[in-house]
CSV table of C-alpha atoms in Angstrom, one decimal:
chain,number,residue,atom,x,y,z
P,29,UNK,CA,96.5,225.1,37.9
P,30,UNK,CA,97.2,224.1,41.8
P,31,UNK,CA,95.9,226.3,44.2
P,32,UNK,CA,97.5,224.3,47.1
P,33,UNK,CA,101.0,226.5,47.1
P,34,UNK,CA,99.2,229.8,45.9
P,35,UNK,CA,99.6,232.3,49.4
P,36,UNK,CA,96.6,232.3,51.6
P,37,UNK,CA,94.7,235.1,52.8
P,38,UNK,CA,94.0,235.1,56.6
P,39,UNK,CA,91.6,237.3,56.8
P,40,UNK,CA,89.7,236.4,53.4
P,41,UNK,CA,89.6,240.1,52.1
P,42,UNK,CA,91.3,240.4,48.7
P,43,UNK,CA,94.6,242.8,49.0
P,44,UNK,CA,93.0,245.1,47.0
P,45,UNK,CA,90.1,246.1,48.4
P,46,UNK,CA,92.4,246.2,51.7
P,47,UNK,CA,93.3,250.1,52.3
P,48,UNK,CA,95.8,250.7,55.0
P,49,UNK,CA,95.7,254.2,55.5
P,50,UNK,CA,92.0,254.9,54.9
P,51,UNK,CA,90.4,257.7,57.8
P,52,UNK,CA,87.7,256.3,59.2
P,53,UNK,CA,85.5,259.8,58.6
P,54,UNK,CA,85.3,262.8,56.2
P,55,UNK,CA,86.8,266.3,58.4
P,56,UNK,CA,84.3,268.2,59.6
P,57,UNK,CA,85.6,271.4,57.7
P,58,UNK,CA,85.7,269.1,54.1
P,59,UNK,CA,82.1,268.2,55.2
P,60,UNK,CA,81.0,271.5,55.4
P,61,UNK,CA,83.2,272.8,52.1
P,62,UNK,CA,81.2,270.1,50.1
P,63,UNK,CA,77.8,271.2,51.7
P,64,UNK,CA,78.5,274.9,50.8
P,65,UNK,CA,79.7,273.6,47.1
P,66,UNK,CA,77.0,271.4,46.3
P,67,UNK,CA,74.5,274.2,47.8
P,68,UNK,CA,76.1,276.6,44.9
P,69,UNK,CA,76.1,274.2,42.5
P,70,UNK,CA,72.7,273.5,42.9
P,71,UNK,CA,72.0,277.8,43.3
P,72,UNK,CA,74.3,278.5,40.2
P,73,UNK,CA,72.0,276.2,38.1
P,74,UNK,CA,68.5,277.3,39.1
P,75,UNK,CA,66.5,279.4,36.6
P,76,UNK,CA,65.0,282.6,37.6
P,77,UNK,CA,61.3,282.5,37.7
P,78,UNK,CA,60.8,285.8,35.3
P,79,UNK,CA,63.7,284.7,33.0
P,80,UNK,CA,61.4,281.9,31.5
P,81,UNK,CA,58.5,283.6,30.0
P,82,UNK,CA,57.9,287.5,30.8
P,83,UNK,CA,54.5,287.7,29.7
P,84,UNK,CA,53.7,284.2,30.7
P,85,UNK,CA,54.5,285.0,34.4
P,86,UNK,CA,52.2,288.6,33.5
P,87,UNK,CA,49.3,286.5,32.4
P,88,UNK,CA,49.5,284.4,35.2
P,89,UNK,CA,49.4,287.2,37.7
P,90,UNK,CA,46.4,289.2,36.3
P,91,UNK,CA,44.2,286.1,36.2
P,92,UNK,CA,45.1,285.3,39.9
P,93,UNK,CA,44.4,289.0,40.7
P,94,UNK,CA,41.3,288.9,38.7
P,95,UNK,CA,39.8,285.9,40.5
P,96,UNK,CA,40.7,287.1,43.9
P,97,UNK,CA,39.0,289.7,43.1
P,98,UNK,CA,35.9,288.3,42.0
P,99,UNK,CA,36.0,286.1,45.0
P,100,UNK,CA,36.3,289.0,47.3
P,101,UNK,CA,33.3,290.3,45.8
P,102,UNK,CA,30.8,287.6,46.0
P,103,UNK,CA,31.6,287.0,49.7
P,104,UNK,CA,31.4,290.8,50.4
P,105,UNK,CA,27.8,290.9,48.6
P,106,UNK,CA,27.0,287.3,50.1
P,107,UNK,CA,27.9,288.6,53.5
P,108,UNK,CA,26.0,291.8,53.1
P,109,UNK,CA,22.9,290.9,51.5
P,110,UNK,CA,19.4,291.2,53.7
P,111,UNK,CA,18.5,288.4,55.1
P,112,UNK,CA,14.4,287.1,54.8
């Protein structure tokens, strides 16, 4: 096969990658519409914190209020024990 009579490119870019009426940047208002949708996307597929495990999350919560509590204890006595 002779490539001598095939047609020349001048600028060296295929023809397909070539796109004549591409705009140069996205709209500001389909920026924005794909920011809000992804944003709900991302919203609409979170799951709830108490959904997972009821007594899990109940647990959880008494043992953190349990230590703080503890905590606040042996400062309060360590604070308000005599001195020697």
């Amino acid at each position: 096969m002779s490539t001598i009579h095939a047609p020349q490119r001048t600028s060296g870019i295929p023809d397909t990658l070539r796109l004549q009426s591409r705009d140069p940047r996205t709209s500001l208002a389909d920026r924005i519409a794909l920011h809000i949708g992804l944003r709900l996307l991302i919203w609409g597929t979170r799951t709830p914190r108490l959904t997972d495990d009821r007594e899990r999350h109940a647990r959880a919560h008494r043992a953190h209020a349990a230590t703080a509590t503890r905590e606040h204890g042996y400062l309060r006595e360590a604070l308000l024990a005599p001195r020697p």
